[in-house]
CSV table of C-alpha atoms and ligand atoms in Angstrom, one decimal:
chain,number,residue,atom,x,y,z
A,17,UNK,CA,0.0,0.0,0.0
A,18,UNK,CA,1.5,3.2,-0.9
A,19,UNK,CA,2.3,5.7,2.0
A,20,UNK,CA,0.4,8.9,1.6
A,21,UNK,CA,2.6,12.3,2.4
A,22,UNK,CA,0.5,14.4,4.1
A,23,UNK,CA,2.8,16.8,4.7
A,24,UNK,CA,2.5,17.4,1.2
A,25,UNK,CA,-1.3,17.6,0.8
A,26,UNK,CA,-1.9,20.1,3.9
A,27,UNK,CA,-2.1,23.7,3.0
A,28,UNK,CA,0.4,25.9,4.6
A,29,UNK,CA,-2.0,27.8,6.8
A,30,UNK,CA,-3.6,24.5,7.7
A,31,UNK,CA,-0.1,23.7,9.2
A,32,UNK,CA,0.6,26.8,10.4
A,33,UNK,CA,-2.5,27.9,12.5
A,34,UNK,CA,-2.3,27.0,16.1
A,35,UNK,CA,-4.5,24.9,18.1
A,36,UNK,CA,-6.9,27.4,20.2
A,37,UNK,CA,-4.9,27.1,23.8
A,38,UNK,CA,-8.4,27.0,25.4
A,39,UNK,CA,-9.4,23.5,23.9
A,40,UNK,CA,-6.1,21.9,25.5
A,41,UNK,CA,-7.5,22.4,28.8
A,42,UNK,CA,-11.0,21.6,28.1
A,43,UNK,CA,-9.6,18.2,26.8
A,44,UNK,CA,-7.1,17.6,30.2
A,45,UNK,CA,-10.9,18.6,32.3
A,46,UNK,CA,-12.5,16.2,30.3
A,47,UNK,CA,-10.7,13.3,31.6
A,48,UNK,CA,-11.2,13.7,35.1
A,49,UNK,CA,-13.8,13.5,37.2
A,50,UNK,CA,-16.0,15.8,40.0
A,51,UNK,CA,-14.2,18.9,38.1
A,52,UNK,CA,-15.8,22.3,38.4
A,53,UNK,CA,-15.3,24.5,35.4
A,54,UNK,CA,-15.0,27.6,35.1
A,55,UNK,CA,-13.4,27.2,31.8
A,56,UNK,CA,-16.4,27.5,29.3
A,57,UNK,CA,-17.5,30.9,27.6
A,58,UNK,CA,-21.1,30.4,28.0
A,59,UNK,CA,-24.1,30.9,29.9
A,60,UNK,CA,-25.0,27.6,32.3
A,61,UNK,CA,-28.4,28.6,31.2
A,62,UNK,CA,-30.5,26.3,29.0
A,63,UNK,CA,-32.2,28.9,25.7
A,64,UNK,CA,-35.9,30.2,27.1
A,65,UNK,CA,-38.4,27.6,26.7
A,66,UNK,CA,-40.5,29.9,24.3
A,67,UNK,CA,-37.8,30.3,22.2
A,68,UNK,CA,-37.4,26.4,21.8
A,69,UNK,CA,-41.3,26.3,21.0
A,70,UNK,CA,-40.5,28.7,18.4
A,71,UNK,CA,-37.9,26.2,17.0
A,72,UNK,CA,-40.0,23.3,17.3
A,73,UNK,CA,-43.2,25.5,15.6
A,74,UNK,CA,-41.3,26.3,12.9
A,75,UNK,CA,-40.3,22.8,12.3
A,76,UNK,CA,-43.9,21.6,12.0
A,77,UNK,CA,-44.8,24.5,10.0
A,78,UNK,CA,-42.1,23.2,7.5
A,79,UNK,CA,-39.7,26.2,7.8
A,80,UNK,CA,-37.1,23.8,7.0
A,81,UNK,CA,-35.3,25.4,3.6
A,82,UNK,CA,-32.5,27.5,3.3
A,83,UNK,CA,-34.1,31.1,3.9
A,84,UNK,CA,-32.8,34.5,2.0
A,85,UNK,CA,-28.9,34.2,2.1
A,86,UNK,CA,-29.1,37.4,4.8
A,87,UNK,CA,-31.6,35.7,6.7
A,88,UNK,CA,-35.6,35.8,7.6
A,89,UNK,CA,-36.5,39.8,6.8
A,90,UNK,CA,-39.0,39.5,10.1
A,91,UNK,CA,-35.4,38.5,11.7
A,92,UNK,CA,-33.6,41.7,10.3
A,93,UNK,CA,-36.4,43.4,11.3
A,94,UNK,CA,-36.5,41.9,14.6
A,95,UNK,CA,-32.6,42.8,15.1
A,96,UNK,CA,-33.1,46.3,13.5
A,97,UNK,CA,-35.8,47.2,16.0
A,98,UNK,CA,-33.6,45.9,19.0
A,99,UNK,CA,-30.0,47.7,18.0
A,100,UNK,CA,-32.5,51.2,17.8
A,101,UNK,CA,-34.4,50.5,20.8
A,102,UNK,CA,-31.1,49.0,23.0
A,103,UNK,CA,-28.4,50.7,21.3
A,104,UNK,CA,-30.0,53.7,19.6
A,105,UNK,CA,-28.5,52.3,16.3
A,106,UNK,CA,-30.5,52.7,12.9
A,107,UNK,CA,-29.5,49.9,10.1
A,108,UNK,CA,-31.7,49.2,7.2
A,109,UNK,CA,-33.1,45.3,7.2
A,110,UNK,CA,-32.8,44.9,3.7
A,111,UNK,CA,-29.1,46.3,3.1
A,112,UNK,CA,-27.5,46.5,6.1
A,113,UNK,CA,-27.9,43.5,8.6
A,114,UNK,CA,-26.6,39.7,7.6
A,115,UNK,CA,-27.8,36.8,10.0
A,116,UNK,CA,-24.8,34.8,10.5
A,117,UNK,CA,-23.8,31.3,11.7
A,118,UNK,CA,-22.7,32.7,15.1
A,119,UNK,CA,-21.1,35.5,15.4
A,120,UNK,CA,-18.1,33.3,14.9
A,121,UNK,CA,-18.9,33.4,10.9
A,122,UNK,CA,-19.7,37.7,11.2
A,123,UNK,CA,-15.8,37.9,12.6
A,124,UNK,CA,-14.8,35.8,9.7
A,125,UNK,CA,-17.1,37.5,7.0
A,126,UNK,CA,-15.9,40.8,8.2
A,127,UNK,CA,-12.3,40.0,7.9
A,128,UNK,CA,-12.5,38.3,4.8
A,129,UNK,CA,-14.6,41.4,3.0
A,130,UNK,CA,-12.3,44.0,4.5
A,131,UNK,CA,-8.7,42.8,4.6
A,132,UNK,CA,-6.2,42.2,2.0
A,133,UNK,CA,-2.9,40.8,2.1
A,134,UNK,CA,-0.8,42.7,4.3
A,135,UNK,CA,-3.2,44.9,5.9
A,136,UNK,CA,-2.6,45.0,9.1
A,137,UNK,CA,-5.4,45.0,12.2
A,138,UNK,CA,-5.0,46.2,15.3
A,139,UNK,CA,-6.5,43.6,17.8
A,140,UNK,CA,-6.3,44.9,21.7
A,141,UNK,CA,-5.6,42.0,24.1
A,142,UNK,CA,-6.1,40.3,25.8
A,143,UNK,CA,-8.8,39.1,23.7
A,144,UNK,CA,-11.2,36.7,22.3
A,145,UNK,CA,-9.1,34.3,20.9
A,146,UNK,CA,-10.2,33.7,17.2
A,147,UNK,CA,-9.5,37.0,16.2
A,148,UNK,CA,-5.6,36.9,15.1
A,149,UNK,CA,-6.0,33.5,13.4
A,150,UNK,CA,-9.0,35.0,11.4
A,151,UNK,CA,-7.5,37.6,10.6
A,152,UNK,CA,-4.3,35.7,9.4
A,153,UNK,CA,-6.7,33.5,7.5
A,154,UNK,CA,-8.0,36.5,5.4
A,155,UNK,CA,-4.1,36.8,4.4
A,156,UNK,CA,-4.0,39.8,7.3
A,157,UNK,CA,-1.3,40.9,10.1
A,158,UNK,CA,-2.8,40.9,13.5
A,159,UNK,CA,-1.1,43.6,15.6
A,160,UNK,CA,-1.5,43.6,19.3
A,161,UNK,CA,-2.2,46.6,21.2
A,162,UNK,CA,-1.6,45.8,25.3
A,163,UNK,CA,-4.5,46.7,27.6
A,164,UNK,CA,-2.7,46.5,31.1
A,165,UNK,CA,-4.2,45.7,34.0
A,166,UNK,CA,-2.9,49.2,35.5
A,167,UNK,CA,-6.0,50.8,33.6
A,168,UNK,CA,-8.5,47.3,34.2
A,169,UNK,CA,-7.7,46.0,30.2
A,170,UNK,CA,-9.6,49.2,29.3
A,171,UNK,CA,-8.2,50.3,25.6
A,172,UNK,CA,-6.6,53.9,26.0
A,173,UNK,CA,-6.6,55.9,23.0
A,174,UNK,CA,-2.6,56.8,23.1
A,175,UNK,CA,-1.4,52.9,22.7
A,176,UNK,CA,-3.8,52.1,20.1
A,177,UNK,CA,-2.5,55.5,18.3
A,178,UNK,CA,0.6,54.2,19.0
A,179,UNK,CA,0.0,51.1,17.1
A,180,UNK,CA,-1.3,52.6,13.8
A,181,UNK,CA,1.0,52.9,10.6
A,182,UNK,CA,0.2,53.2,6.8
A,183,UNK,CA,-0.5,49.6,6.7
A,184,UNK,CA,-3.1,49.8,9.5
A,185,UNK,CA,-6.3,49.0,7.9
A,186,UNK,CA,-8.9,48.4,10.7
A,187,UNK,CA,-9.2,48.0,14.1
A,188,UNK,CA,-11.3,45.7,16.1
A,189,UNK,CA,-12.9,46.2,19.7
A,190,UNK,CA,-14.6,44.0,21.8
A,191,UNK,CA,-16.8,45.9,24.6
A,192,UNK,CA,-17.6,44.4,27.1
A,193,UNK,CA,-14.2,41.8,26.4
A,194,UNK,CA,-13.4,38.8,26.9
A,195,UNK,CA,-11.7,37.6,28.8
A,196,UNK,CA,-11.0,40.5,30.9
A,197,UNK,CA,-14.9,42.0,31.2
A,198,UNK,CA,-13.8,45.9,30.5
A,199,UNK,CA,-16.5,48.0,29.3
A,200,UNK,CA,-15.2,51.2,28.0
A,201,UNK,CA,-18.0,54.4,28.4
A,202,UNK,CA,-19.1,57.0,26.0
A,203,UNK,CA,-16.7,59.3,27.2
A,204,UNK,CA,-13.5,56.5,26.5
A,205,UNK,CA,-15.2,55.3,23.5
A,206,UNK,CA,-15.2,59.3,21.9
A,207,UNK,CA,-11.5,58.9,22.3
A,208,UNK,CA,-10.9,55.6,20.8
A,209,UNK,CA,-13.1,57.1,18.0
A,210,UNK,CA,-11.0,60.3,17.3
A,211,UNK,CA,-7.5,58.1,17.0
A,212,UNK,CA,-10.1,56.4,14.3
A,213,UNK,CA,-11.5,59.3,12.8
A,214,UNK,CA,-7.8,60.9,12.4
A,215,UNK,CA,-6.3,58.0,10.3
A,216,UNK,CA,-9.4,57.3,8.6
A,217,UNK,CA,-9.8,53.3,9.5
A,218,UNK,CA,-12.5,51.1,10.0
A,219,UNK,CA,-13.7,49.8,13.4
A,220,UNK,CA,-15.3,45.9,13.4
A,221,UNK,CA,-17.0,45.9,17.2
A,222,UNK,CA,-17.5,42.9,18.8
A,223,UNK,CA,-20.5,43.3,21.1
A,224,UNK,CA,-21.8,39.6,21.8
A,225,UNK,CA,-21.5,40.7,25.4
A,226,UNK,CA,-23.7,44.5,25.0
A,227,UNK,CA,-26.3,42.8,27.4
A,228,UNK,CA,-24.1,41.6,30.1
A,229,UNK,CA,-23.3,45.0,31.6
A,230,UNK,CA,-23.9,45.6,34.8
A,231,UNK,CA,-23.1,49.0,36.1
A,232,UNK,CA,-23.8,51.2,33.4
A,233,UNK,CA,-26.0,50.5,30.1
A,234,UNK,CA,-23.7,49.7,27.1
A,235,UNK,CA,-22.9,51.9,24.3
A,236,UNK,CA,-21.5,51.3,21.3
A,237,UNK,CA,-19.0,52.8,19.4
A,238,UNK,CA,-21.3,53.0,16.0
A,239,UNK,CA,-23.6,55.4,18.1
A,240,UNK,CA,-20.5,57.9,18.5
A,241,UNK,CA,-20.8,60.8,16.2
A,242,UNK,CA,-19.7,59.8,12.5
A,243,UNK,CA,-18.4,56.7,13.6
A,244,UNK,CA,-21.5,54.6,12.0
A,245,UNK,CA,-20.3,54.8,8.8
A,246,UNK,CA,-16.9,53.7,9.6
A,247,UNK,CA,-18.0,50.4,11.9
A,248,UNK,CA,-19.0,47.1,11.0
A,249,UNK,CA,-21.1,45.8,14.6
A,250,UNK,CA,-20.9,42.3,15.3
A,251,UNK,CA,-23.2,40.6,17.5
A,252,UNK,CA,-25.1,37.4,18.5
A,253,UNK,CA,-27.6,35.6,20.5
A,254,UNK,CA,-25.0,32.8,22.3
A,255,UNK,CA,-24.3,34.9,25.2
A,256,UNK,CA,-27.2,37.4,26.1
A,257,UNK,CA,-30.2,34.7,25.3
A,258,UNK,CA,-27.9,31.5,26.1
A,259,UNK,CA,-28.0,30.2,22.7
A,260,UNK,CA,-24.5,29.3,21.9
A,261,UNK,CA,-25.8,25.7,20.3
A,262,UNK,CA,-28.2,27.5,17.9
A,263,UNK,CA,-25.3,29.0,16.0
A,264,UNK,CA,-27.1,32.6,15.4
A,265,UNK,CA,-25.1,36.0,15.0
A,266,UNK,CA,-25.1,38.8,12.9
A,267,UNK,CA,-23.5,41.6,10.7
A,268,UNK,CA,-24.9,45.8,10.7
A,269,UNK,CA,-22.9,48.2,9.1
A,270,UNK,CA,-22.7,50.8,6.1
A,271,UNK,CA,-24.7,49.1,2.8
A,272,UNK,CA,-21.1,49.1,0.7
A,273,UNK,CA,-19.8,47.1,3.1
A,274,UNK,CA,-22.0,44.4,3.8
A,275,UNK,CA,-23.0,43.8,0.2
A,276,UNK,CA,-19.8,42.9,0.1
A,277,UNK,CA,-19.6,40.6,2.9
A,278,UNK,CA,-22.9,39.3,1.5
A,279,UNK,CA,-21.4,38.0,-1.7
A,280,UNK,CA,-19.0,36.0,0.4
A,281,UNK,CA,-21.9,34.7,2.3
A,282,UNK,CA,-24.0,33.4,-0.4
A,283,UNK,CA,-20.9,31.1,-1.6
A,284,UNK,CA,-19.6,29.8,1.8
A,285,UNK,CA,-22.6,29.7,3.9
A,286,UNK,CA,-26.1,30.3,1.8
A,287,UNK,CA,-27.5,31.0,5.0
A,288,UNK,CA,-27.4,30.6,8.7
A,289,UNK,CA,-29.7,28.1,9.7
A,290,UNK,CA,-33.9,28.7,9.2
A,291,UNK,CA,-35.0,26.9,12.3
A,292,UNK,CA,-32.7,28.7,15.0
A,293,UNK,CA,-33.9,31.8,12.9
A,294,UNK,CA,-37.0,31.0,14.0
A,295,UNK,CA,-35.9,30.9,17.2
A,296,UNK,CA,-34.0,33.6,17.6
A,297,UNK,CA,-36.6,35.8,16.2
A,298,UNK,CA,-39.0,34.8,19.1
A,299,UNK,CA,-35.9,35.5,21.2
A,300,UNK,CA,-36.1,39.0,20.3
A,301,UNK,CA,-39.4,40.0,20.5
A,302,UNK,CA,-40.6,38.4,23.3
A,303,UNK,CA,-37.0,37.0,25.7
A,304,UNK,CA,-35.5,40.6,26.4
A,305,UNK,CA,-37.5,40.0,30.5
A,306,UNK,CA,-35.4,36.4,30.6
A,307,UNK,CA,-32.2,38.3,29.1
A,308,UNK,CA,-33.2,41.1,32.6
A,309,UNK,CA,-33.7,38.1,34.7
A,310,UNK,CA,-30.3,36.3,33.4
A,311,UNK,CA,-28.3,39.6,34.0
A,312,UNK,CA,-29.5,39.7,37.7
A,313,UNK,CA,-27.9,36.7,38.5
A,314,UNK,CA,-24.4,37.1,36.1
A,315,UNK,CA,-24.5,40.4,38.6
A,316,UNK,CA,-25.0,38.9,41.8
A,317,UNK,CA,-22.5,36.1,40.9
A,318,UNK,CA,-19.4,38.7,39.3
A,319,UNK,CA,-20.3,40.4,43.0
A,320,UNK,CA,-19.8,37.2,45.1
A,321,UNK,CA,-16.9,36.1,42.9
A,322,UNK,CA,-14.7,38.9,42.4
A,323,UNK,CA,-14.9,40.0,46.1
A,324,UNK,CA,-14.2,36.2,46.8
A,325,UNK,CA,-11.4,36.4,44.4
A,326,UNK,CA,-9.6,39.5,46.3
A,327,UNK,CA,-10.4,38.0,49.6
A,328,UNK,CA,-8.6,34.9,49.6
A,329,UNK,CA,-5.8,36.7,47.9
A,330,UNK,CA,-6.2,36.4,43.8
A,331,UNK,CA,-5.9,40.4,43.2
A,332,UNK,CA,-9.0,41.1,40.7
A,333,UNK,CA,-10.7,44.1,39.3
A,334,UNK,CA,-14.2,44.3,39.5
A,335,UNK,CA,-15.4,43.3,35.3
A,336,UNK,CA,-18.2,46.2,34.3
A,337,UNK,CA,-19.2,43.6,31.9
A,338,UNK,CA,-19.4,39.7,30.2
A,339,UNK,CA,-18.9,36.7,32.5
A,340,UNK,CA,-15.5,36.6,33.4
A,341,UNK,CA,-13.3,37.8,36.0
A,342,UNK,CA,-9.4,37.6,35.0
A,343,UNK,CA,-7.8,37.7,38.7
A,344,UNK,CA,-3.8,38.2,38.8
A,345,UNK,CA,-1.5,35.3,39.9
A,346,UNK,CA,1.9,37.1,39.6
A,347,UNK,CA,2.2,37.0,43.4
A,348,UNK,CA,2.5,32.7,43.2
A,349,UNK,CA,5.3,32.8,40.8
A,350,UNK,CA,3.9,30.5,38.3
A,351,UNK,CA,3.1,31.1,34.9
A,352,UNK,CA,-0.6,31.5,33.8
A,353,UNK,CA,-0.2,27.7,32.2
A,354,UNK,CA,1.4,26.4,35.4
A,355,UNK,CA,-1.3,27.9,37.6
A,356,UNK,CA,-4.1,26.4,35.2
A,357,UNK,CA,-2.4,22.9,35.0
A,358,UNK,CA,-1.7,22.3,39.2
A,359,UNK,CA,-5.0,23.7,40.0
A,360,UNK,CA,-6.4,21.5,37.9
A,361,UNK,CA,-4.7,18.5,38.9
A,362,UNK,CA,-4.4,19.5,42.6
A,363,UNK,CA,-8.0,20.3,43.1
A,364,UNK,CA,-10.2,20.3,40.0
A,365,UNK,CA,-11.0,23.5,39.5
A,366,UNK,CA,-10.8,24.0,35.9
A,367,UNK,CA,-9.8,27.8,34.7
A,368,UNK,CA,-8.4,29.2,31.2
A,369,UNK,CA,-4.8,30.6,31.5
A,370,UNK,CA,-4.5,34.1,30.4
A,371,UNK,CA,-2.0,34.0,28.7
A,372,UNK,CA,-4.1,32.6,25.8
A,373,UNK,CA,-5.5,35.6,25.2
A,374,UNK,CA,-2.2,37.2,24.2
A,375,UNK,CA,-0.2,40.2,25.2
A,376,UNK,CA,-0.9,41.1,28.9
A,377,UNK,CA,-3.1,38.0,29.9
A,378,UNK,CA,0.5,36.0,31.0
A,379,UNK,CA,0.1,36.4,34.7
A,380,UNK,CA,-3.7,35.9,34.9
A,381,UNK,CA,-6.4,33.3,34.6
A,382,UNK,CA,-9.9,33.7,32.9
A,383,UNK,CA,-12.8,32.4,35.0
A,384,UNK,CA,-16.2,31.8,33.8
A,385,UNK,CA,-18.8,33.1,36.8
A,386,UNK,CA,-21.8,31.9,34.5
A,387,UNK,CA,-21.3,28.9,37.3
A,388,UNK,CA,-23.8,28.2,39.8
A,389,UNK,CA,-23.6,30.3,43.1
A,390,UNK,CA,-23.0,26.6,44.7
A,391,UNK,CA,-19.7,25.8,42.0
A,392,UNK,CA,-18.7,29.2,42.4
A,393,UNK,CA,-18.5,29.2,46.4
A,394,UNK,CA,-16.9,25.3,46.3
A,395,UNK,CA,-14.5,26.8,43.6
A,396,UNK,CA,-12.9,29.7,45.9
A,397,UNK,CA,-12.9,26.9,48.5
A,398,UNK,CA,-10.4,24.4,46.8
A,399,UNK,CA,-8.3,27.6,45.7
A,400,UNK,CA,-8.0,28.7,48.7
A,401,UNK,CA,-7.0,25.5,49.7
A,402,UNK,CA,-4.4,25.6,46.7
A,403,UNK,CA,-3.2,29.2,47.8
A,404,UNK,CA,-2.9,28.4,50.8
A,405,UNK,CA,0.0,26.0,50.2
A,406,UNK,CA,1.7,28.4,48.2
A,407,UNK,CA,1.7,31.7,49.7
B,17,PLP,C1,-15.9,38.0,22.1
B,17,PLP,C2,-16.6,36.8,21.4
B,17,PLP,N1,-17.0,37.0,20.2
B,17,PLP,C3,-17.6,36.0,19.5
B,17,PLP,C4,-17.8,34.8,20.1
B,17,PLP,C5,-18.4,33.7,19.3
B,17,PLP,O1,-19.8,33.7,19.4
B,17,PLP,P1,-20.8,32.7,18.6
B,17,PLP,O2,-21.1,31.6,19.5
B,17,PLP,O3,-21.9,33.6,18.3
B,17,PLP,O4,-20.1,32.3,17.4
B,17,PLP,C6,-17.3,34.5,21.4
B,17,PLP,C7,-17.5,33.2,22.0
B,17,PLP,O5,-16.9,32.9,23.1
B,17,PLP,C8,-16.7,35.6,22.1
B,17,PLP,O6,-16.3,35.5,23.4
């Protein structure tokens, strides 16, 4: 039998990209047994039952072909009525919103419409971590600009100027962010937007997390003066309405620019799928009192947490936003991975290292709160009990 070389057959960026750091200790938690995680990005909340009925209504209605390649016009309706009413945001349904697979497939989209070869985006991290291999995928530079835990991983407007050169193409924010949970304000967004506005880029905004804010309402950066035209909004349903399984995000932006990421659509994707349109579109109209009710208890959780977190000794800002608190550990000595791997091993409490999440994460660990209250509490239990032993 001849041998077959795949060396040979796999594409260059198939070899080069790097395995998401996150997964590695997913598959280590996997193995054992009794482990609490605080690993996962997502909500420990099961999707609404109403908008399940939704799915399953549409399914016996025999909604179950492709729909229009930007998605169900009641959905772009649905989600232009929600980003003016939330967000104060005006897109038109039938040019200026795409329903995505996730907002996973939007971050791609955008990327791939947007950025040539060479182009370089400036990504502040720590950060999500798809966003440098996507952009690298769409033939792009990812630059890092360093949020430091000296200003709670909010982006100042002086080291993202600092950042920019005539290859700088577009920038993306992600408000409130994961991992770290900063929200920046209207105030610090106007001054992200000048250093925008001055060197005439384009903004992508990640706000899958708008919803979980919990001291002050979210704004977004499209609603600053003259910055609609130069942003391309991303958002979702996985986080705010506990959907992740449903795969539903979407695209709002100028017309010019999502044509464009439209045409890409229609060849890679068709659509995103009809029944968790469905779905999602109940979500909208009638979930926004479950999405209150979730919020409550993300808040009372980030409050027990973070306070928990400082009390037995893991330094930690208090996270305006999203479900994660991203404690320091440079007082132990270890590195973020080290930290991860014994605490894991020692008393199975599963956490992401921050270092993951590029520049300014080493040092840190990302934990999920969207845990119940009973997890969380036996969770600062068995790290105390691993502190304990090293400090
Ligand atoms: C900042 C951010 N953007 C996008 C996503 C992907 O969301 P979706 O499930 O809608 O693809 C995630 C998921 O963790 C995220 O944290």
């Amino acid at each position: 039998m001849s041998q077959v070389s795949t060396k040979r057959y796999l594409s260059k960026t198939a070899k080069n990209i790097k395995p998401s750091g996150i997964r590695r200790f997913f598959d280590l938690a996997n193995q054992m047994e009794d482990v609490i995680s605080l690993g996962v990005g997502e909500p420990d909340f099961v999707t609404s039952w109403n908008v399940c009925e939704a799915a399953y209504a549409a399914m016996e209605n025999g909604y179950t072909a492709y729909s229009a390649n930007a998605g169900l016009m009641e959905l772009r309706e649905a989600i232009s009525g929600y980003l003016t009413k939330q967000f104060k945001l005006r897109y038109q349904p039938a040019s200026e919103i795409i329903v995505t697979t996730g907002a996973s497939q939007a971050i791609d989209l955008a990327f791939r419409a947007l950025v040539d070869p060479g182009d370089e985006v400036l990504i502040h991290e720590p950060s999500f971590v798809a966003y440098a291999p996507i952009v690298q995928l769409a033939g792009g530079i990812p630059i890092p600009v360093e949020a430091s835990a000296e200003s709670a991983f909010k982006l100042l407007p002086q080291q993202l100027e600092a950042k920019i050169t005539d290859k700088t193409k577009l920038v993306l924010l992600c408000f409130p962010n994961n991992p770290t949970g900063a929200t920046l304000d209207e105030t610090e967004l106007g001054k992200i937007a000048e250093v925008v506005k001055k060197h005439d880029l384009l903004v992508l905004s990640d706000e899958i997390y708008a919803e979980l804010s919990y001291d002050k309402a979210h704004v977004s950066i499209a609603s600053i003066h003259d910055m609609k035209e130069r942003t391309i909004l991303i958002s979702g349903f996985s986080k705010a309405f506990a959907m992740t399984g449903w795969r539903l995000g979407y695209l709002a932006g100028p017309e010019v620019f999502i044509q464009a990421m439209l045409k890409i659509h229609q060849y890679t994707m068709m659509c995103a799928p009809t029944i968790a349109q469905h779905g999602a579109l109940e979500a909208l109209t009638n979930g926004l009192e479950d999405v209150t009710k979730m919020v409550t208890s993300y808040r009372q959780r980030r409050n027990f947490f973070v306070k928990a977190c400082n009390q037995i000794g893991l330094e930690c800002h208090k996270p305006g936003g999203a479900f994660y608190a991203f404690p320091s550990i440079h007082k132990l000595g270890l590195s973020s991975e080290e930290f991860a791997e014994e605490l894991l091993k020692e008393e199975k409490v599963a956490v992401v290292p921050g270092s993951v999440f590029g520049l300014g994460g080493q040092g840190h660990i990302r934990c999920s709160y969207a845990a119940s209250m009973d997890n969380l509490q036996k969770a600062i239990e068995r790290m105390d009990r691993f502190l304990a032993k090293r400090i």
